[in-house]
Amino acid sequence: MINKLIAWIIPFLPEKFIWLFSKKYIAGKNFHDALKIVKLLNTKRILTTIDILGESLHNKQQAKNFKKKYIQTIEKSSEHGLLTTFSLKPTMFGLLNDFEFCYQTIRQIVASAVRHNFMIRIDMEDSQCTDLELALFKKLYGEYPCNVGIVIQSYLKRSLSDLKTIQQFSNPKHPVNIRLCKGIYIEPPDIAYKKKDEINTNFLQCLDFILVQNMFPAIATHDKKLIRDCLSLISKHKTKKNHYEFQMLYGVTPRLRDAIVNEGHFMRIYVPYGEKWFNYSTRRLKENPHIVYDIILGFFVRN
Ligand SMILES: Cc1cc2nc3c(=O)[nH]c(=O)nc-3n(C[C@H](O)[C@H](O)[C@H](O)COP(=O)(O)OP(=O)(O)OC[C@H]3O[C@@H](n4cnc5c(N)ncnc54)[C@H](O)[C@@H]3O)c2cc1C
């Protein structure tokens, strides 16, 4: 209740105030802000994935502007020799309005990534997007198997079945790169697990399947106990260090992040930046008011 109230109030507070705690999780407004952070992380042997913040599509010109921004970011990242990939949300490119337009637009971003030897991850959004995002991924992967990745959310009851479908078209020479996360959106109980232990059990079942099928898992969680259970599975399957990676969000659990890096595992940090940071922060808060708790915690606890 208190979370919901705070989430409702936040959009009415001054941007400067919101920035005080958002800056812990968002690199800044422009590429140079992201560049500083990515370079710093890279010097610590930490990889990154850069995300440009935006809203769902309002018109095609907006999507074209975002495409331009992604391509410029890819080119500048290449100039600076960054150890990074890129993450994007298909609804910013019209996924729910015009699938073909969305596919063609993202395809141009992927083509730019191919030219500079980078990878683009299709983020997974709420459940109305799942089928469309999987279809989009399948099309892009068919053309550029080394340069696109997808996300699977363990709170969805369908996820293991989706992985079985993905495995059928995964190319053994370039196995599908799958970010496995719990999922951030609020979904109804008929399609999504609600209890933490059920979500975690499904997470481990999905990871087990990915490892057995020799696909590439990017294990995206800050849950310490779950990470230890994932590491047990990795050692059970004798998976080599370059056949998996961990991922975390920028600003979240940096001590745990460093401990994993010091144990010799690959780690990639999700670094969001963009002018739309305020809308993004407040929209995410409305989507999932539980984040308020973490943000408030982050405001008081300095790691
Ligand atoms: C790299 C990356 C990419 C992601 N991509 C997607 C995606 O494409 N689609 C999607 O639906 N979800 C995505 N997520 C979000 C994910 O699904 C979870 O909602 C989020 O990571 C929180 O779950 P958790 O696994 O960390 O476990 P939790 O049990 O939620 O958290 C474990 C602990 O981590 C800390 N923590 C977690 N989140 C935060 C936070 N925001 N601020 C402060 N502390 C925090 C807390 O201490 C908490 O107790 C992504 C997450 C990561 C790390």
Coordinates of N, CA and C and ligand atoms in Angstrom, one line a residue, residues 24-25 49 87 89 121-126 151-153 155 179-185 196 200 203 219-224 226 247-253 256 268-270 284 288 291 293-295 297-298, ligand 1:
K24 N 21.9 6.5 -9.1 CA 22.6 5.3 -8.7 C 22.3 4.2 -9.7
Y25 N 21.2 4.3 -10.4 CA 20.8 3.2 -11.3 C 20.9 3.5 -12.8
T49 N 26.2 -4.0 -21.0 CA 25.2 -3.9 -22.1 C 24.5 -2.6 -21.9
S87 N 21.2 -3.5 -25.4 CA 19.9 -4.1 -25.1 C 18.8 -3.1 -25.6
K89 N 14.3 -2.4 -26.2 CA 13.0 -2.8 -26.0 C 12.1 -2.6 -27.3
R121 N 20.7 -7.4 -27.7 CA 19.8 -8.3 -26.9 C 18.4 -7.7 -27.0
I122 N 17.4 -8.6 -27.4 CA 16.0 -8.2 -27.4 C 15.5 -8.3 -26.0
D123 N 15.3 -7.3 -25.2 CA 14.8 -7.4 -23.9 C 13.4 -8.0 -24.0
M124 N 12.9 -8.6 -22.9 CA 11.6 -9.2 -22.8 C 10.7 -8.3 -22.0
E125 N 9.6 -7.8 -22.6 CA 8.7 -6.9 -21.9 C 7.5 -7.7 -21.3
D126 N 6.4 -7.1 -21.1 CA 5.3 -7.8 -20.4 C 4.6 -8.8 -21.3
V151 N 15.7 -12.9 -24.2 CA 15.5 -13.0 -22.7 C 14.4 -14.0 -22.4
I152 N 14.5 -14.8 -21.4 CA 13.5 -15.6 -20.8 C 13.2 -15.3 -19.4
Q153 N 12.0 -15.2 -19.0 CA 11.6 -14.8 -17.6 C 11.1 -16.0 -16.9
Y155 N 9.5 -16.2 -14.1 CA 8.2 -16.2 -13.5 C 7.0 -16.7 -14.5
R179 N 19.4 -14.5 -22.1 CA 19.4 -13.9 -20.7 C 18.3 -14.5 -19.9
L180 N 18.6 -15.1 -18.8 CA 17.6 -15.7 -17.9 C 17.4 -14.8 -16.7
C181 N 16.2 -14.3 -16.6 CA 15.9 -13.4 -15.4 C 14.6 -13.9 -14.8
K182 N 14.2 -13.3 -13.6 CA 13.0 -13.6 -13.0 C 11.8 -13.0 -13.7
G183 N 12.0 -11.7 -14.2 CA 10.9 -11.0 -14.8 C 10.4 -9.9 -13.9
I184 N 10.2 -8.7 -14.5 CA 10.0 -7.5 -13.7 C 8.5 -7.0 -13.7
Y185 N 7.7 -7.5 -14.6 CA 6.3 -6.9 -14.8 C 5.3 -7.6 -13.8
K196 N 8.2 -16.7 -4.6 CA 9.7 -16.6 -4.9 C 10.3 -18.0 -5.1
N200 N 12.1 -19.2 -8.4 CA 13.5 -19.7 -8.4 C 13.7 -21.1 -8.9
F203 N 13.5 -21.0 -12.5 CA 14.8 -20.4 -13.0 C 15.9 -21.5 -13.1
I219 N 23.1 -15.2 -16.9 CA 22.3 -15.4 -15.6 C 22.1 -14.0 -15.0
A220 N 20.9 -13.5 -15.1 CA 20.7 -12.1 -14.7 C 19.9 -12.1 -13.4
T221 N 20.6 -12.0 -12.3 CA 19.9 -11.9 -11.0 C 20.9 -11.4 -9.9
H222 N 20.3 -10.8 -8.9 CA 21.1 -10.3 -7.7 C 20.8 -11.1 -6.5
D223 N 20.1 -12.2 -6.7 CA 19.7 -13.1 -5.6 C 20.8 -14.0 -5.2
K224 N 21.4 -13.7 -4.1 CA 22.7 -14.4 -3.7 C 22.5 -15.9 -3.6
L226 N 20.2 -17.8 -5.1 CA 20.0 -18.3 -6.4 C 21.3 -18.4 -7.2
Q247 N 24.8 -11.5 -15.1 CA 24.5 -10.1 -15.5 C 23.8 -9.5 -14.3
M248 N 24.1 -8.2 -14.1 CA 23.4 -7.4 -13.0 C 23.0 -6.0 -13.5
L249 N 22.2 -5.3 -12.8 CA 21.8 -4.0 -13.2 C 22.8 -3.0 -12.6
Y250 N 23.1 -1.9 -13.3 CA 24.0 -0.9 -12.8 C 23.5 -0.4 -11.5
G251 N 24.4 -0.3 -10.5 CA 24.1 0.3 -9.2 C 23.5 -0.7 -8.2
V252 N 23.2 -1.9 -8.6 CA 22.5 -2.9 -7.7 C 23.6 -3.9 -7.2
T253 N 23.6 -4.2 -5.9 CA 24.5 -5.2 -5.3 C 25.9 -5.2 -5.8
L256 N 28.3 -7.9 -4.3 CA 28.1 -9.3 -4.8 C 28.7 -9.4 -6.2
R268 N 28.4 -9.1 -16.7 CA 28.0 -8.0 -17.6 C 27.0 -7.1 -16.8
I269 N 27.2 -5.8 -16.9 CA 26.3 -4.9 -16.2 C 25.4 -4.1 -17.2
Y270 N 24.2 -4.1 -16.9 CA 23.2 -3.4 -17.7 C 23.2 -1.9 -17.4
R284 N 8.5 2.7 -14.6 CA 8.8 1.5 -14.0 C 8.3 1.4 -12.6
N288 N 5.7 -1.6 -11.4 CA 6.0 -2.5 -10.3 C 6.4 -1.7 -9.0
I291 N 9.5 -2.0 -6.5 CA 10.8 -1.4 -6.7 C 11.1 -0.2 -5.8
Y293 N 10.6 0.0 -2.8 CA 11.3 -0.4 -1.6 C 12.8 -0.5 -1.9
D294 N 13.2 -1.1 -3.0 CA 14.6 -1.2 -3.3 C 15.3 0.2 -3.5
I295 N 14.5 1.1 -4.2 CA 15.1 2.4 -4.4 C 15.3 3.2 -3.1
L297 N 15.7 1.9 -0.3 CA 16.9 1.2 0.4 C 18.2 1.7 -0.2
G298 N 18.2 1.8 -1.5 CA 19.4 2.3 -2.2 C 19.7 3.7 -1.9
Ligands
LIG1 C1 20.9 -7.5 -16.5 C2 19.5 -7.6 -16.3 C3 18.6 -7.5 -17.3 C4 17.2 -7.7 -17.1 N1 16.4 -7.7 -18.2 C5 15.0 -7.9 -18.0 C6 14.1 -8.1 -19.1 O1 14.5 -8.0 -20.2 N2 12.8 -8.3 -18.8 C7 12.4 -8.4 -17.5 O2 11.2 -8.6 -17.3 N3 13.2 -8.2 -16.4 C8 14.5 -8.0 -16.6 N4 15.3 -7.9 -15.6 C9 14.8 -7.7 -14.2 C10 14.6 -9.0 -13.5 O3 13.6 -9.8 -14.2 C11 14.2 -8.9 -12.0 O4 13.0 -8.2 -11.9 C12 15.3 -8.1 -11.2 O5 16.6 -8.4 -11.6 C13 15.1 -8.4 -9.7 O6 15.2 -9.8 -9.5 P1 16.4 -10.5 -8.9 O7 16.6 -11.8 -9.7 O8 17.6 -9.7 -8.7 O9 15.9 -11.1 -7.5 P2 15.1 -10.4 -6.3 O10 14.8 -11.5 -5.4 O11 14.1 -9.5 -6.8 O12 16.3 -9.5 -5.7 C14 17.3 -10.1 -4.9 C15 18.0 -8.9 -4.2 O13 18.6 -8.0 -5.1 C16 18.5 -6.7 -4.7 N5 17.8 -6.0 -5.8 C17 17.1 -6.5 -6.9 N6 16.7 -5.5 -7.7 C18 17.0 -4.4 -7.1 C19 16.9 -3.0 -7.5 N7 16.2 -2.6 -8.6 N8 17.4 -2.0 -6.7 C20 18.0 -2.4 -5.5 N9 18.2 -3.7 -5.1 C21 17.7 -4.6 -5.9 C22 17.7 -6.7 -3.4 O14 18.7 -6.7 -2.4 C23 17.0 -8.0 -3.4 O15 16.8 -8.5 -2.1 C24 16.7 -7.8 -15.8 C25 17.6 -7.9 -14.7 C26 19.0 -7.8 -14.9 C27 19.9 -8.0 -13.8

